[in-house]
Tab-separated table of C-alpha atoms in Angstrom:
chain	number	residue	atom	x	y	z
W	1	MET	CA	37.628	-3.107	-132.769
W	2	ASN	CA	41.334	-2.888	-131.692
W	3	LEU	CA	40.787	-5.968	-129.505
W	4	VAL	CA	39.267	-7.746	-132.366
W	5	ILE	CA	42.129	-7.054	-134.607
W	6	VAL	CA	44.639	-8.201	-131.631
W	7	PHE	CA	42.641	-11.317	-131.267
W	8	TYR	CA	42.343	-12.094	-134.987
W	9	LEU	CA	46.050	-11.642	-135.469
W	10	LYS	CA	47.152	-13.396	-132.306
W	11	GLY	CA	50.091	-15.520	-133.203
W	12	VAL	CA	50.053	-14.658	-136.831
W	13	GLU	CA	53.498	-14.599	-138.466
W	14	PHE	CA	54.778	-13.180	-141.925
W	15	LEU	CA	53.834	-15.466	-144.761
W	16	HIS	CA	53.133	-13.173	-147.622
W	17	TYR	CA	55.765	-13.103	-150.459
W	18	ASP	CA	56.034	-9.185	-150.198
W	19	ASP	CA	56.722	-9.378	-146.413
W	20	PHE	CA	59.839	-11.575	-147.111
W	21	SER	CA	60.882	-9.580	-150.143
W	22	HIS	CA	60.279	-5.932	-148.874
W	23	TRP	CA	57.829	-4.793	-146.213
W	24	GLY	CA	58.783	-7.176	-143.406
W	25	LEU	CA	62.461	-6.826	-144.266
W	26	ILE	CA	62.504	-3.136	-143.982
W	27	SER	CA	60.310	-3.153	-140.883
W	28	ARG	CA	62.771	-5.631	-139.212
W	29	PHE	CA	65.780	-3.674	-140.382
W	30	LEU	CA	64.394	-0.409	-138.796
W	31	LEU	CA	63.516	-2.061	-135.433
W	32	THR	CA	66.869	-3.920	-135.084
W	33	ASN	CA	69.215	-1.124	-136.336
W	34	ASP	CA	67.456	2.090	-135.317
W	35	ARG	CA	68.318	3.698	-138.625
W	36	LEU	CA	67.526	4.006	-142.249
W	37	ASN	CA	68.870	1.406	-144.614
W	38	LEU	CA	71.681	2.447	-146.890
W	39	GLU	CA	73.080	0.629	-150.064
W	40	ALA	CA	75.732	-1.194	-148.263
W	41	ASP	CA	72.998	-2.873	-146.057
W	42	LYS	CA	71.533	-4.648	-149.232
W	43	VAL	CA	68.360	-5.144	-147.439
W	44	ILE	CA	65.737	-4.426	-150.108
W	45	SER	CA	65.756	-4.210	-153.922
W	46	PHE	CA	63.080	-1.656	-154.307
W	47	THR	CA	65.192	1.127	-152.646
W	48	SER	CA	63.026	3.924	-154.315
W	49	TYR	CA	59.921	2.892	-152.414
W	50	PRO	CA	58.994	5.147	-149.570
W	51	GLN	CA	58.669	3.570	-146.176
W	52	ALA	CA	56.365	5.508	-144.055
W	53	SER	CA	54.150	2.309	-143.076
W	54	ALA	CA	57.325	0.796	-141.773
W	55	TYR	CA	58.123	4.028	-139.654
W	56	PHE	CA	54.788	3.875	-138.091
W	57	ILE	CA	55.397	0.218	-137.121
W	58	TYR	CA	58.734	1.344	-135.794
W	59	GLY	CA	57.218	4.062	-133.618
W	60	LEU	CA	54.587	1.813	-132.315
W	61	THR	CA	56.572	-1.318	-131.533
W	62	ARG	CA	60.092	0.012	-130.866
W	63	PRO	CA	59.761	-0.415	-126.981
W	64	LEU	CA	59.213	-4.042	-127.626
W	65	GLU	CA	61.544	-6.611	-129.185
W	66	PHE	CA	61.218	-7.381	-132.835
W	67	SER	CA	58.084	-9.452	-133.428
W	68	GLU	CA	56.419	-10.238	-136.721
W	69	ASN	CA	53.102	-10.325	-135.018
W	70	ALA	CA	53.612	-6.996	-133.357
W	71	CYS	CA	54.475	-5.505	-136.703
W	72	LEU	CA	51.180	-6.981	-138.256
W	73	ILE	CA	49.033	-5.492	-135.401
W	74	ALA	CA	50.587	-2.152	-135.700
W	75	HIS	CA	49.976	-2.088	-139.385
W	76	ALA	CA	46.372	-3.200	-138.918
W	77	LEU	CA	45.901	-0.420	-136.335
W	78	ALA	CA	47.236	2.218	-138.786
W	79	LEU	CA	44.706	1.049	-141.303
W	80	LEU	CA	41.908	1.232	-138.785
W	81	ALA	CA	43.015	4.840	-137.824
W	82	GLY	CA	42.487	5.729	-141.448
W	83	TYR	CA	39.053	4.289	-141.470
W	84	PHE	CA	37.922	5.678	-138.169
W	85	PRO	CA	36.704	9.123	-139.462
W	86	ILE	CA	33.822	7.330	-141.271
W	87	PHE	CA	32.081	6.856	-137.837
W	88	THR	CA	31.474	10.641	-137.406
W	89	ARG	CA	28.652	10.021	-140.003
W	90	THR	CA	26.677	8.116	-137.438
W	91	LYS	CA	26.218	11.048	-135.127
W	92	ASP	CA	22.380	11.243	-136.132
W	93	ASN	CA	22.162	7.695	-137.317
W	94	LYS	CA	23.374	5.480	-134.578
W	95	TRP	CA	22.130	2.451	-136.320
W	96	LEU	CA	24.923	2.805	-138.867
W	97	ILE	CA	27.521	1.904	-136.234
W	98	PRO	CA	27.140	-1.795	-136.750
W	99	VAL	CA	27.065	-1.372	-140.618
W	100	LEU	CA	30.254	0.401	-140.527
W	101	ILE	CA	31.737	-2.084	-138.038
W	102	VAL	CA	30.790	-4.812	-140.653
W	103	PHE	CA	32.184	-2.698	-143.542
W	104	SER	CA	35.479	-2.385	-141.681
W	105	VAL	CA	35.946	-6.084	-142.616
W	106	TYR	CA	35.762	-5.111	-146.243
W	107	ILE	CA	38.353	-2.338	-145.822
W	108	MET	CA	40.690	-4.554	-143.860
W	109	MET	CA	40.241	-7.766	-145.736
W	110	ASP	CA	39.055	-7.356	-149.286
W	111	ASN	CA	42.069	-5.773	-150.953
W	112	VAL	CA	44.992	-7.223	-149.005
W	113	GLN	CA	44.391	-8.973	-145.796
W	114	ILE	CA	45.687	-7.650	-142.492
W	115	ASN	CA	47.901	-10.718	-142.121
W	116	SER	CA	50.398	-9.008	-144.370
W	117	LEU	CA	52.221	-5.646	-144.453
W	118	LEU	CA	51.112	-4.686	-147.967
W	119	VAL	CA	50.143	-1.088	-148.003
W	120	ASP	CA	47.373	-0.863	-150.642
W	121	SER	CA	44.362	-0.781	-148.216
W	122	LEU	CA	46.410	1.512	-145.982
W	123	ILE	CA	46.607	4.091	-148.890
W	124	SER	CA	42.805	3.999	-149.373
W	125	ALA	CA	42.094	4.711	-145.674
W	126	SER	CA	44.838	7.290	-145.200
W	127	GLY	CA	43.796	9.099	-148.419
W	128	PHE	CA	40.234	9.167	-147.085
W	129	ALA	CA	41.109	10.304	-143.686
W	130	LEU	CA	43.262	13.165	-145.058
W	131	LEU	CA	40.406	14.358	-147.368
W	132	ALA	CA	37.886	14.000	-144.465
W	133	PHE	CA	40.038	16.155	-142.147
W	134	VAL	CA	40.253	18.882	-144.750
W	135	ILE	CA	36.516	18.793	-145.533
W	136	ASP	CA	35.533	18.983	-141.787
W	137	ASN	CA	38.110	21.520	-140.396
W	138	ASP	CA	38.349	25.205	-141.237
W	139	ILE	CA	42.098	25.797	-141.324
W	140	ASN	CA	41.591	29.560	-141.982
W	141	LYS	CA	39.573	29.852	-138.723
W	142	ASP	CA	41.884	27.648	-136.685
W	143	LYS	CA	45.378	27.468	-137.957
W	144	LYS	CA	46.389	24.915	-135.257
W	145	ASN	CA	44.686	22.413	-137.525
W	146	LEU	CA	47.893	22.829	-139.720
W	147	ILE	CA	49.827	21.017	-136.882
W	148	LEU	CA	47.856	18.015	-137.635
W	149	LEU	CA	47.319	18.379	-141.478
W	150	LEU	CA	51.035	18.804	-142.508
W	151	PRO	CA	52.279	15.606	-140.728
W	152	MET	CA	49.390	13.740	-142.262
W	153	ILE	CA	50.288	15.014	-145.638
W	154	ILE	CA	54.006	13.950	-145.210
W	155	ALA	CA	52.944	10.424	-143.855
W	156	THR	CA	50.439	9.625	-146.582
W	157	SER	CA	52.815	10.934	-149.339
W	158	LEU	CA	55.565	8.626	-148.083
W	159	ILE	CA	53.428	5.355	-147.887
W	160	LYS	CA	54.138	4.615	-151.545
W	161	ASN	CA	54.753	6.390	-154.660
W	162	SER	CA	51.005	5.813	-155.728
W	163	SER	CA	49.660	7.525	-152.592
W	164	LEU	CA	50.761	10.793	-153.996
W	165	PHE	CA	47.635	10.522	-156.146
W	166	PHE	CA	45.436	10.743	-153.040
W	167	VAL	CA	47.490	13.540	-151.521
W	168	LEU	CA	47.176	15.492	-154.761
W	169	ILE	CA	43.275	15.207	-154.557
W	170	VAL	CA	43.476	16.872	-151.028
W	171	SER	CA	45.860	19.380	-152.370
W	172	LEU	CA	43.621	20.405	-155.115
W	173	TYR	CA	40.545	20.534	-152.786
W	174	THR	CA	42.410	22.711	-150.467
W	175	VAL	CA	43.367	25.161	-153.171
W	176	LYS	CA	39.718	25.347	-154.241
W	177	LYS	CA	38.511	25.860	-150.731
W	178	TYR	CA	41.063	28.491	-149.566
W	179	TRP	CA	42.451	30.236	-152.618
W	180	LYS	CA	40.399	33.206	-152.381
W	181	SER	CA	40.494	33.761	-148.583
W	182	ASN	CA	44.147	32.636	-147.919
W	183	LYS	CA	46.433	31.678	-150.837
W	184	PHE	CA	49.181	30.417	-148.525
W	185	ILE	CA	46.890	27.872	-146.792
W	186	GLY	CA	45.535	27.010	-150.200
W	187	ILE	CA	48.932	26.077	-151.675
W	188	LEU	CA	50.529	24.699	-148.456
W	189	PRO	CA	49.304	21.078	-148.795
W	190	PHE	CA	50.597	20.851	-152.278
W	191	ALA	CA	53.905	22.356	-151.412
W	192	THR	CA	54.377	19.983	-148.339
W	193	MET	CA	53.617	17.016	-150.750
W	194	ILE	CA	56.256	18.111	-153.227
W	195	ILE	CA	58.670	18.786	-150.442
W	196	ALA	CA	58.061	15.354	-148.855
W	197	HIS	CA	58.442	13.518	-152.164
W	198	LYS	CA	61.649	15.475	-153.310
W	199	SER	CA	63.170	14.899	-149.968
W	200	TRP	CA	62.796	11.169	-150.127
W	201	SER	CA	63.896	11.248	-153.729
W	202	PHE	CA	67.104	13.228	-152.705
W	203	HIS	CA	67.680	10.535	-149.930
W	204	VAL	CA	67.399	7.693	-152.341
W	205	LYS	CA	69.637	9.169	-155.085
W	206	ARG	CA	72.164	10.197	-152.597
W	207	ASN	CA	72.351	6.878	-150.923
W	208	PHE	CA	71.640	4.263	-153.643
W	209	SER	CA	73.059	3.637	-157.041
W	210	ASP	CA	70.425	1.001	-158.084
W	211	LEU	CA	67.031	2.546	-157.592
W	212	GLY	CA	65.063	-0.631	-158.390
W	213	LYS	CA	62.012	-0.867	-160.683
W	214	HIS	CA	59.127	1.563	-160.486
W	215	ASN	CA	61.534	4.438	-159.799
W	216	MET	CA	59.780	7.795	-160.610
W	217	ASP	CA	61.984	9.636	-163.134
W	218	LEU	CA	61.782	10.340	-166.821
W	219	SER	CA	64.857	8.293	-167.716
W	220	SER	CA	63.327	5.251	-166.197
W	221	TYR	CA	59.877	5.832	-167.806
W	222	LYS	CA	61.696	6.180	-171.256
W	223	ASP	CA	63.600	2.932	-170.622
W	224	GLY	CA	60.376	1.193	-169.721
W	225	PHE	CA	58.611	2.503	-172.853
W	226	LEU	CA	61.391	1.552	-175.263
W	227	ASP	CA	61.554	-1.978	-173.804
W	228	LYS	CA	58.070	-2.618	-175.305
W	229	ASP	CA	57.307	-2.870	-179.030
W	230	LYS	CA	54.088	-1.822	-180.659
W	231	THR	CA	52.540	-5.302	-180.537
W	232	GLU	CA	53.249	-5.581	-176.775
W	233	ILE	CA	51.802	-2.092	-175.974
W	234	LEU	CA	48.597	-3.188	-177.928
W	235	ARG	CA	48.420	-6.510	-175.909
W	236	ILE	CA	48.755	-4.428	-172.691
W	237	SER	CA	46.021	-1.885	-173.861
W	238	LYS	CA	43.525	-4.561	-174.844
W	239	ARG	CA	43.847	-6.365	-171.576
W	240	PHE	CA	43.643	-3.137	-169.605
W	241	LEU	CA	40.505	-2.148	-171.368
W	242	GLN	CA	39.069	-5.575	-170.746
W	243	ALA	CA	39.853	-5.309	-167.125
W	244	ILE	CA	38.181	-1.883	-166.892
W	245	SER	CA	35.138	-3.179	-168.603
W	246	ASP	CA	34.763	-5.909	-165.932
W	247	GLU	CA	34.505	-3.277	-163.097
W	248	ARG	CA	31.247	-3.673	-161.403
W	249	VAL	CA	31.566	-2.049	-157.849
W	250	VAL	CA	32.425	1.515	-159.088
W	251	LEU	CA	29.759	1.152	-161.756
W	252	ILE	CA	27.033	0.213	-159.044
W	253	LEU	CA	28.305	3.160	-156.698
W	254	THR	CA	27.980	5.575	-159.735
W	255	LEU	CA	24.431	4.325	-160.569
W	256	ILE	CA	23.402	4.944	-156.881
W	257	ILE	CA	24.734	8.390	-156.967
W	258	ILE	CA	22.775	9.043	-160.155
W	259	ILE	CA	19.526	7.674	-158.606
W	260	PHE	CA	20.050	9.904	-155.608
W	261	TYR	CA	20.603	12.809	-157.851
W	262	PHE	CA	17.259	12.497	-159.617
W	263	ILE	CA	15.361	11.377	-156.475
W	264	TYR	CA	16.391	14.599	-154.706
W	265	ASN	CA	15.544	17.103	-157.480
W	266	LYS	CA	19.087	17.103	-159.006
W	267	ASP	CA	20.689	18.238	-155.841
W	268	THR	CA	24.188	19.788	-156.605
W	269	ILE	CA	25.849	17.701	-153.931
W	270	TYR	CA	25.167	14.456	-155.825
W	271	LYS	CA	26.367	16.097	-158.967
W	272	ASN	CA	29.608	16.964	-157.290
W	273	ILE	CA	30.031	13.468	-155.825
W	274	PHE	CA	29.277	11.925	-159.232
W	275	LEU	CA	31.815	14.206	-160.962
W	276	PHE	CA	34.366	13.289	-158.165
W	277	VAL	CA	33.942	9.564	-158.655
W	278	VAL	CA	34.103	9.568	-162.400
W	279	SER	CA	37.155	11.921	-162.486
W	280	VAL	CA	39.134	10.321	-159.752
W	281	TYR	CA	38.487	6.722	-161.148
W	282	THR	CA	39.433	7.979	-164.771
W	283	CYS	CA	42.539	9.645	-163.640
W	284	TYR	CA	43.680	6.880	-161.516
W	285	GLN	CA	43.086	4.213	-164.088
W	286	LEU	CA	44.985	6.411	-166.606
W	287	GLY	CA	47.912	6.480	-164.014
W	288	ASN	CA	47.683	2.700	-163.796
W	289	TYR	CA	47.687	2.252	-167.620
W	290	LEU	CA	50.750	4.481	-167.939
W	291	MET	CA	52.479	2.579	-165.216
W	292	TYR	CA	52.170	-0.653	-167.161
W	293	ILE	CA	53.381	1.050	-170.221
W	294	LEU	CA	56.296	3.089	-168.895
W	295	SER	CA	57.298	1.553	-165.596
W	296	MET	CA	56.756	-2.181	-165.357
W	297	PRO	CA	58.714	-4.951	-167.001
W	298	ILE	CA	57.112	-6.365	-170.095
W	299	ASN	CA	56.162	-9.869	-168.671
W	300	GLU	CA	54.486	-8.180	-165.603
W	301	ALA	CA	52.748	-5.487	-167.727
W	302	VAL	CA	51.371	-8.023	-170.220
W	303	ASN	CA	49.837	-9.854	-167.309
W	304	LEU	CA	48.663	-6.664	-165.659
W	305	ALA	CA	50.522	-7.584	-162.476
W	306	GLY	CA	48.978	-6.281	-159.383
W	307	TYR	CA	45.956	-4.661	-161.059
W	308	GLY	CA	43.404	-6.373	-158.626
W	309	ARG	CA	45.244	-4.519	-155.635
W	310	TYR	CA	45.444	-1.329	-157.604
W	311	VAL	CA	41.866	-1.080	-158.592
W	312	LYS	CA	40.732	-2.219	-155.025
W	313	THR	CA	42.627	0.629	-153.715
W	314	VAL	CA	40.673	3.410	-155.549
W	315	ARG	CA	37.508	1.427	-155.288
W	316	ALA	CA	37.559	1.403	-151.423
W	317	TYR	CA	38.589	5.088	-151.463
W	318	LEU	CA	35.668	6.139	-153.617
W	319	ILE	CA	33.230	4.353	-151.367
W	320	LEU	CA	34.461	5.879	-148.207
W	321	VAL	CA	34.505	9.392	-149.615
W	322	SER	CA	31.170	9.039	-151.321
W	323	PHE	CA	29.585	7.704	-148.078
W	324	TYR	CA	31.185	10.413	-146.091
W	325	TRP	CA	30.107	13.228	-148.322
W	326	MET	CA	26.446	12.272	-148.712
W	327	PRO	CA	23.887	14.358	-146.598
W	328	PHE	CA	22.101	11.888	-144.237
W	329	ASP	CA	20.041	14.469	-142.578
W	330	ARG	CA	17.411	14.655	-145.167
W	331	SER	CA	16.174	11.199	-145.567
W	332	LYS	CA	16.740	7.689	-144.166
W	333	ILE	CA	16.659	6.346	-147.693
W	334	ILE	CA	20.306	7.437	-148.470
W	335	PRO	CA	22.112	5.854	-145.509
W	336	THR	CA	19.879	2.706	-145.906
W	337	ILE	CA	20.752	2.071	-149.569
W	338	MET	CA	24.431	2.787	-148.945
W	339	GLY	CA	24.489	0.502	-145.858
W	340	ILE	CA	22.890	-2.276	-147.819
W	341	PHE	CA	25.434	-1.831	-150.549
W	342	MET	CA	28.301	-1.806	-148.133
W	343	ILE	CA	27.085	-4.793	-146.331
W	344	TYR	CA	26.794	-6.714	-149.598
W	345	LEU	CA	30.440	-5.823	-150.425
W	346	SER	CA	31.504	-7.137	-146.972
W	347	ILE	CA	29.960	-10.560	-147.388
W	348	ASN	CA	32.897	-12.235	-149.358
W	349	PRO	CA	35.625	-10.608	-147.242
W	350	ILE	CA	34.057	-11.937	-144.087
W	351	LYS	CA	33.810	-15.429	-145.601
W	352	ASN	CA	37.466	-15.249	-146.661
W	353	ALA	CA	38.608	-14.020	-143.228
W	354	PHE	CA	37.580	-17.427	-141.757
W	355	ARG	CA	38.221	-19.563	-144.652
W	356	LYS	CA	40.905	-22.205	-144.353
W	357	ASP	CA	43.961	-21.268	-146.571
W	358	ASN	CA	45.913	-24.367	-147.634
W	359	ASN	CA	48.633	-22.420	-149.218
W	360	ARG	CA	49.289	-20.471	-145.949
W	361	GLU	CA	49.425	-23.826	-143.999
W	362	LEU	CA	51.948	-25.089	-146.433
W	363	TYR	CA	54.081	-21.955	-146.326
W	364	LEU	CA	53.852	-22.034	-142.494
W	365	GLU	CA	54.915	-25.664	-142.429
W	366	ASN	CA	58.020	-25.045	-144.631
W	367	LYS	CA	58.806	-21.851	-142.677
W	368	GLU	CA	58.864	-23.738	-139.485
W	369	LYS	CA	61.201	-26.447	-141.079
W	370	LEU	CA	63.549	-23.736	-142.192
W	371	GLN	CA	63.577	-22.086	-138.900
W	372	VAL	CA	64.855	-25.268	-137.321
W	373	PHE	CA	68.273	-24.602	-138.883
W	374	LYS	CA	70.386	-21.939	-137.206
W	375	VAL	CA	72.738	-19.921	-139.326
W	376	GLU	CA	75.490	-18.072	-137.434
W	377	GLY	CA	76.089	-14.599	-138.946
W	378	LYS	CA	74.863	-12.541	-141.778
W	379	ASN	CA	75.212	-12.851	-145.558
W	380	LYS	CA	76.143	-16.594	-145.677
W	381	LYS	CA	76.081	-18.551	-148.822
W	382	ILE	CA	73.247	-20.966	-148.357
W	383	LEU	CA	71.823	-23.876	-150.338
W	384	VAL	CA	68.318	-25.144	-149.441
W	385	GLU	CA	66.895	-28.317	-150.741
W	386	MET	CA	63.080	-28.709	-150.766
W	387	ASN	CA	60.531	-31.104	-151.930
W	388	GLU	CA	58.391	-28.772	-154.119
W	389	ARG	CA	59.602	-27.876	-157.397
W	390	ASP	CA	57.254	-24.883	-157.745
W	391	LYS	CA	57.168	-21.553	-155.611
W	392	SER	CA	60.931	-21.249	-155.820
W	393	SER	CA	60.899	-17.521	-155.971
W	394	TYR	CA	58.791	-17.517	-152.889
W	395	TYR	CA	61.084	-19.818	-150.917
W	396	TYR	CA	64.080	-17.955	-152.053
W	397	PHE	CA	62.821	-14.809	-150.456
W	398	MET	CA	61.603	-16.659	-147.382
W	399	ALA	CA	65.131	-18.082	-146.862
W	400	ARG	CA	66.751	-14.729	-147.443
W	401	TYR	CA	64.471	-13.238	-144.824
W	402	LEU	CA	65.021	-16.134	-142.242
W	403	TYR	CA	68.730	-16.332	-142.672
W	404	ASP	CA	69.382	-12.554	-143.183
W	405	THR	CA	71.495	-13.114	-146.380
W	406	ASN	CA	71.360	-12.279	-150.082
W	407	ASP	CA	72.952	-15.275	-151.151
W	408	VAL	CA	70.486	-18.129	-151.221
W	409	ARG	CA	69.840	-21.031	-153.756
W	410	ILE	CA	66.820	-23.204	-153.805
W	411	THR	CA	67.062	-26.733	-155.173
W	412	TYR	CA	64.772	-29.645	-155.675
W	413	PRO	CA	64.975	-33.423	-156.515
W	414	GLU	CA	65.864	-33.776	-160.160
W	415	ASP	CA	67.063	-30.073	-160.322
W	416	ASP	CA	68.903	-29.325	-163.571
W	417	ASN	CA	71.402	-27.237	-161.612
W	418	ASN	CA	74.134	-29.391	-160.175
W	419	TYR	CA	75.133	-27.395	-157.165
W	420	ASN	CA	78.352	-28.417	-155.243
W	421	ILE	CA	77.513	-28.427	-151.522
W	422	SER	CA	81.039	-27.564	-150.558
W	423	ASP	CA	80.578	-24.215	-152.340
W	424	PHE	CA	78.183	-23.135	-149.742
W	425	ASP	CA	78.574	-22.140	-146.147
W	426	TYR	CA	75.434	-23.993	-145.182
W	427	TYR	CA	73.440	-26.826	-146.842
W	428	ILE	CA	69.774	-27.071	-145.417
W	429	ASP	CA	67.948	-30.142	-146.306
W	430	ILE	CA	64.194	-30.071	-145.239
W	431	THR	CA	62.998	-32.884	-147.720
W	432	SER	CA	62.974	-35.434	-144.936
W	433	LYS	CA	61.442	-33.178	-142.152
């Protein structure tokens, strides 16, 4: 599977908006400077975002020169590592191996494709791997497992602020599992998560004055809430409820679990899986709703910006955990039905993986045009003239990334802004190329 990933990503470059505006920027900075970014660097605007995924990329690719392709491959391998524990369920069901290989396409391509550094799928897989480790290993009997568990908790906690939700699930499970026998072990994962989060928050507040949007503190939440009036909150709430009512995958998964519960004489394990799925989905969606109300700017909140990625994150997580938790030793019916369900979910991602993307081809074409021009030095003032009037925000970040500067203007034919070329260090015209 590693070789398939390398082959699929051969020659692929950064083209996603978020790679130019954040994830690709911070990965490149780490690899070319060998240190954390500080406010004076002005590399990224979302300074409060944790950076664990970029640290993994740094650790895996540092011996090489910086390469966009190497970063994408390293990121995909991190995602595959989180998915890998699912194959332990094939011990007595070898025929499930090809099913899980097919389903890996769903994990790597349905939410955010592996041709970008977005971390949503990585959160699902890492959260699942963390829970699988705690389920399968008795830390009380072999405390050496803590040597593996604690770094996993820290790494997952620092992928993104939202990944704390999945670490919290593991922490609560550990408390339940070990509280009576060893309270220290029971509380250690939760304490480790808090220390990791507080350490990152301390670093951010110490080194940055502007924490960017989505910062996790009461003052930011209060400001986000007060920016919205009653009518806007009602609009957001209505759209959010509509989005939830359109959920089909989690509903089907829940119905499958209910069917198994009655088929197998109300087995407690299916009751527990059902309660787990319902409670995790409900709490996660409640957190999403509060994020739109308290954290997101009004224009993004009303449009439920990023909702598709967020819901697919918890969706993949719940499927993985449910499959992992189900007893496959009692009947072939359970893995067969789950296998059919997972293959069905993989159909569209497989199609999309090989579908021609005209937008990416256009982005690549313009990226190559921009790369023809060489800019000497950093933070130069640059004016870029393009044919397209739309996608100005996208090309703004692309140009910032390519020319390593925060001072970029994008102009088009018949632009209302009358820029004076002499005001810029570089004028780059790609309209005739």
